[in-house]
Short mmCIF file of C-alpha atoms and ligand atoms in Angstrom, two decimals:
data_model
loop_
_atom_site.label_atom_id
_atom_site.label_comp_id
_atom_site.label_asym_id
_atom_site.label_seq_id
_atom_site.Cartn_x
_atom_site.Cartn_y
_atom_site.Cartn_z
CA MET A 1 3.33 -4.39 18.55
CA THR A 2 2.12 -5.70 15.11
CA GLU A 3 4.79 -7.52 13.18
CA ILE A 4 4.45 -9.93 10.34
CA HIS A 5 7.23 -12.24 9.14
CA THR A 6 6.85 -13.53 5.39
CA PRO A 7 9.67 -15.72 3.93
CA ARG A 8 11.69 -12.77 2.81
CA LEU A 9 10.14 -9.67 4.55
CA LEU A 10 9.37 -8.16 7.96
CA LEU A 11 6.31 -5.96 7.99
CA ARG A 12 6.44 -3.70 11.03
CA ARG A 13 5.49 -0.25 12.46
CA TRP A 14 7.38 2.84 11.44
CA HIS A 15 10.66 4.04 13.15
CA GLU A 16 10.24 7.68 12.99
CA ILE A 17 13.83 8.66 12.81
CA ASP A 18 15.52 5.64 11.18
CA ASP A 19 13.04 5.22 8.31
CA LEU A 20 12.95 8.80 7.43
CA HIS A 21 15.98 8.96 5.04
CA PRO A 22 15.29 5.75 3.19
CA LEU A 23 11.71 6.40 2.76
CA ALA A 24 12.32 9.98 1.55
CA GLU A 25 14.74 8.49 -1.01
CA ILE A 26 11.91 6.15 -2.29
CA HIS A 27 9.40 9.20 -2.32
CA SER A 28 11.93 11.18 -4.37
CA GLN A 29 11.73 8.58 -7.31
CA PRO A 30 9.32 10.04 -10.01
CA GLU A 31 8.45 6.53 -11.27
CA VAL A 32 7.40 5.37 -7.77
CA MET A 33 5.18 8.38 -7.22
CA ARG A 34 3.62 8.54 -10.77
CA PHE A 35 0.45 6.58 -9.89
CA LEU A 36 0.11 7.85 -6.27
CA GLY A 37 -2.14 10.76 -5.30
CA ASP A 38 -1.43 13.78 -7.77
CA GLY A 39 1.68 12.09 -8.94
CA SER A 40 4.15 14.45 -7.14
CA VAL A 41 7.29 13.27 -5.57
CA LEU A 42 7.63 14.03 -1.79
CA ASP A 43 10.44 15.72 0.12
CA ALA A 44 11.77 14.85 3.54
CA ASP A 45 9.29 17.04 5.35
CA ALA A 46 6.38 15.48 3.51
CA THR A 47 7.72 12.08 4.20
CA ALA A 48 7.94 12.68 7.85
CA GLY A 49 4.36 13.87 7.55
CA ARG A 50 3.45 10.68 5.90
CA ILE A 51 5.05 8.42 8.60
CA GLU A 52 3.30 10.50 11.21
CA GLU A 53 -0.14 9.88 9.55
CA TRP A 54 0.44 6.14 8.98
CA GLU A 55 1.45 5.91 12.62
CA GLU A 56 -1.67 7.79 13.75
CA GLU A 57 -3.88 5.42 11.59
CA TRP A 58 -2.29 2.55 13.41
CA ASP A 59 -3.24 3.99 16.69
CA ASP A 60 -6.68 5.22 15.74
CA GLU A 61 -7.83 2.33 13.62
CA GLY A 62 -5.84 -0.60 14.75
CA PHE A 63 -4.56 -1.28 11.30
CA GLY A 64 -2.28 0.68 8.94
CA VAL A 65 0.48 0.76 6.49
CA PHE A 66 3.51 -1.38 7.23
CA ALA A 67 7.16 -0.55 6.94
CA VAL A 68 8.52 -3.31 4.55
CA GLU A 69 11.95 -4.47 5.61
CA LEU A 70 14.20 -7.02 3.75
CA LEU A 71 14.91 -9.77 6.04
CA GLY A 72 18.36 -10.41 4.69
CA SER A 73 19.72 -6.95 4.64
CA GLY A 74 17.42 -4.98 6.92
CA GLU A 75 17.01 -2.41 4.15
CA LEU A 76 13.70 -0.54 3.98
CA ALA A 77 12.09 -1.67 0.62
CA GLY A 78 8.85 0.45 0.89
CA ALA A 79 5.42 0.72 2.43
CA VAL A 80 2.56 -1.83 1.93
CA GLY A 81 -0.50 -2.13 4.11
CA LEU A 82 -4.08 -0.95 4.95
CA THR A 83 -5.61 2.54 4.76
CA VAL A 84 -8.96 4.39 4.75
CA PRO A 85 -9.06 6.01 1.26
CA GLN A 86 -8.91 9.78 1.33
CA GLY A 87 -10.95 12.19 -0.75
CA LEU A 88 -13.48 9.46 -1.88
CA PRO A 89 -16.65 9.86 0.34
CA GLU A 90 -18.05 6.69 -1.26
CA TYR A 91 -15.11 4.70 0.13
CA ALA A 92 -14.76 6.50 3.55
CA HIS A 93 -16.14 3.35 5.27
CA GLU A 94 -13.86 0.82 3.36
CA VAL A 95 -10.29 -0.30 3.92
CA ALA A 96 -8.06 -0.30 1.11
CA VAL A 97 -4.76 -2.32 0.60
CA THR A 98 -1.95 -0.15 -0.78
CA TRP A 99 1.79 -0.72 -1.97
CA LEU A 100 4.81 1.38 -2.83
CA LEU A 101 8.30 -0.04 -3.26
CA GLY A 102 11.52 1.74 -4.07
CA ARG A 103 12.36 1.39 -7.90
CA GLN A 104 15.41 -1.04 -7.10
CA PHE A 105 13.10 -3.51 -5.26
CA TRP A 106 10.54 -3.93 -8.25
CA GLY A 107 10.37 -7.20 -10.12
CA GLN A 108 11.22 -9.52 -7.24
CA GLY A 109 7.81 -10.43 -5.91
CA TYR A 110 8.14 -8.27 -2.82
CA ALA A 111 4.81 -6.31 -3.33
CA SER A 112 2.90 -9.45 -3.92
CA GLU A 113 4.41 -11.34 -0.80
CA ALA A 114 3.79 -8.20 1.49
CA ALA A 115 0.23 -7.62 0.09
CA GLN A 116 -0.67 -11.16 0.43
CA ALA A 117 0.44 -11.16 4.17
CA THR A 118 -1.67 -7.86 4.53
CA LEU A 119 -4.75 -9.43 3.19
CA GLU A 120 -4.31 -12.34 5.61
CA TYR A 121 -3.75 -10.15 8.53
CA ALA A 122 -6.69 -7.80 7.55
CA LEU A 123 -9.22 -10.64 6.86
CA GLN A 124 -8.36 -13.54 9.14
CA ASP A 125 -6.53 -11.74 12.09
CA ARG A 126 -8.35 -8.29 12.27
CA GLY A 127 -11.62 -9.58 11.03
CA LEU A 128 -12.29 -6.80 8.67
CA GLU A 129 -15.27 -7.77 6.30
CA ARG A 130 -13.72 -6.81 2.97
CA ILE A 131 -10.64 -5.11 1.61
CA VAL A 132 -10.60 -2.91 -1.61
CA ALA A 133 -7.93 -1.82 -3.96
CA LEU A 134 -8.00 1.48 -5.80
CA THR A 135 -5.59 1.50 -8.60
CA LYS A 136 -5.12 3.99 -11.33
CA SER A 137 -6.20 2.61 -14.72
CA ALA A 138 -2.75 3.15 -16.39
CA ASP A 139 -0.89 1.41 -13.50
CA GLU A 140 -0.02 -1.98 -15.09
CA ALA A 141 2.29 -3.07 -12.20
CA SER A 142 -0.36 -2.72 -9.55
CA ALA A 143 -2.99 -4.32 -11.84
CA ASN A 144 -0.56 -7.48 -11.91
CA VAL A 145 -0.37 -7.50 -8.06
CA VAL A 146 -4.18 -7.13 -7.72
CA ARG A 147 -4.50 -10.09 -10.17
CA LYS A 148 -2.16 -12.16 -8.21
CA LEU A 149 -4.02 -11.57 -4.96
CA GLY A 150 -7.24 -12.90 -6.38
CA MET A 151 -9.13 -9.71 -5.94
CA THR A 152 -12.45 -9.28 -8.07
CA PHE A 153 -13.08 -6.22 -10.39
CA GLU A 154 -16.05 -4.28 -9.29
CA LYS A 155 -16.04 -0.97 -11.30
CA GLU A 156 -14.29 2.11 -12.44
CA ILE A 157 -14.66 5.39 -10.46
CA THR A 158 -13.41 8.84 -11.09
CA ARG A 159 -11.01 10.47 -8.57
CA PRO A 160 -11.65 14.04 -8.41
CA ALA A 161 -8.60 16.40 -8.70
CA ALA A 162 -7.08 17.21 -5.28
CA GLY A 163 -6.10 20.86 -6.23
CA PRO A 164 -5.22 23.23 -9.06
CA SER A 165 -2.03 21.14 -10.08
CA ASP A 166 -3.71 17.89 -10.08
CA ALA A 167 -6.11 16.31 -12.80
CA GLU A 168 -9.02 13.93 -12.22
CA ASP A 169 -8.41 10.35 -13.30
CA THR A 170 -9.98 6.90 -13.33
CA LEU A 171 -9.53 4.41 -10.64
CA ARG A 172 -10.21 0.77 -10.90
CA VAL A 173 -11.91 -0.91 -7.82
CA HIS A 174 -11.17 -4.42 -6.98
CA ALA A 175 -12.34 -6.29 -3.71
CA ILE A 176 -11.98 -9.43 -1.66
CA ASP A 177 -13.62 -10.75 1.37
CA LEU A 178 -12.65 -13.75 3.69
CA THR A 179 -14.70 -16.36 1.72
CA GLU A 180 -13.07 -15.35 -1.57
CA TYR A 181 -9.70 -15.06 0.09
CA GLU A 182 -9.85 -18.63 1.58
CA ALA A 183 -11.35 -20.06 -1.65
C1 COA B 201 3.17 -1.55 -7.75
C2 COA B 201 4.48 -2.10 -7.37
C3 COA B 201 4.60 -2.13 -5.78
C4 COA B 201 4.63 -3.47 -7.95
O1 COA B 201 5.94 -4.06 -7.77
P1 COA B 201 6.36 -5.29 -8.53
O2 COA B 201 7.83 -5.46 -8.27
O3 COA B 201 6.10 -5.08 -10.03
O4 COA B 201 5.40 -6.29 -8.06
P2 COA B 201 5.78 -7.76 -7.44
O5 COA B 201 6.57 -7.37 -6.23
O6 COA B 201 4.53 -8.47 -7.22
O7 COA B 201 6.71 -8.40 -8.34
C5 COA B 201 6.33 -8.67 -9.71
C6 COA B 201 7.37 -9.45 -10.38
O8 COA B 201 8.51 -9.86 -9.75
C7 COA B 201 8.97 -11.16 -10.13
N1 COA B 201 8.82 -12.16 -8.99
C8 COA B 201 7.68 -12.63 -8.45
N2 COA B 201 8.12 -13.38 -7.49
C9 COA B 201 9.32 -13.47 -7.42
C10 COA B 201 10.27 -14.23 -6.65
N3 COA B 201 9.94 -15.01 -5.58
N4 COA B 201 11.59 -13.93 -6.74
C11 COA B 201 11.93 -13.18 -7.77
N5 COA B 201 11.16 -12.46 -8.52
C12 COA B 201 9.85 -12.69 -8.44
C13 COA B 201 8.15 -11.57 -11.30
O9 COA B 201 8.74 -11.14 -12.58
C14 COA B 201 6.94 -10.84 -11.11
O10 COA B 201 6.03 -10.36 -12.09
P3 COA B 201 5.01 -11.41 -12.79
O11 COA B 201 4.08 -11.79 -11.59
O12 COA B 201 4.35 -10.77 -13.83
O13 COA B 201 5.77 -12.58 -13.19
C15 COA B 201 5.66 -1.14 -7.73
O14 COA B 201 5.52 -1.23 -9.25
C16 COA B 201 5.41 0.23 -7.35
O15 COA B 201 6.01 0.50 -6.22
N6 COA B 201 4.88 1.18 -7.90
C17 COA B 201 4.77 2.52 -7.63
C18 COA B 201 3.73 2.71 -6.39
C19 COA B 201 2.34 2.65 -6.85
O16 COA B 201 2.07 3.04 -7.99
N7 COA B 201 1.50 2.13 -6.00
C20 COA B 201 0.12 1.98 -6.33
C21 COA B 201 -0.70 2.27 -5.14
S1 COA B 201 -2.33 1.28 -5.25
#
């Protein structure tokens, strides 16, 4: 069972039942979902599907997206971890770090703390060669996290529309490898 303790957080695998309601509450917040996928909020059914997909990725790949729990209160603050980017064939063999916190948990350094621990896990413990971050160009909060992680800007790419209600947009690609991480 993979678990990581940081000074303020527990990163752990998902609890299908107990995490459903708090994650669905986070997924119902438009400002949280604005820069994720097509920008839509997710309901409880879609949230259950997301937890299932993340757990499958853990089982299949040996890495995945962690549930982020506050050590003090045991509250679920969000989801931070590793995933193979979907819908971008050029990145089908890459591993991306991703993050999402409930609105009430922003501005306290939790995303950076969890993402830093995720990079250490990916590059040092799991021996992955490099980790990318794919962030929408208007997503300033994520740009701030990427900068604090010391990731290097590579290029901008176009994310194609995922369906009729979606529009294509620009993603910024940043990356880091073990040498850069340890520098
Ligand atoms: C992206 C996201 C996770 C960033 O959250 P965040 O709270 O802004 O990021 P951090 O946790 O790193 O916190 C940043 C701020 O917390 C404060 N902070 C940092 N460390 C702190 C500490 N130890 N104690 C208290 N506050 C602290 C600082 O004000 C810091 O900002 P600064 O570095 O500019 O000074 C959040 O905006 C989010 O969930 N967005 C929606 C999901 C999303 O779009 N994800 C993108 C997928 S790639």
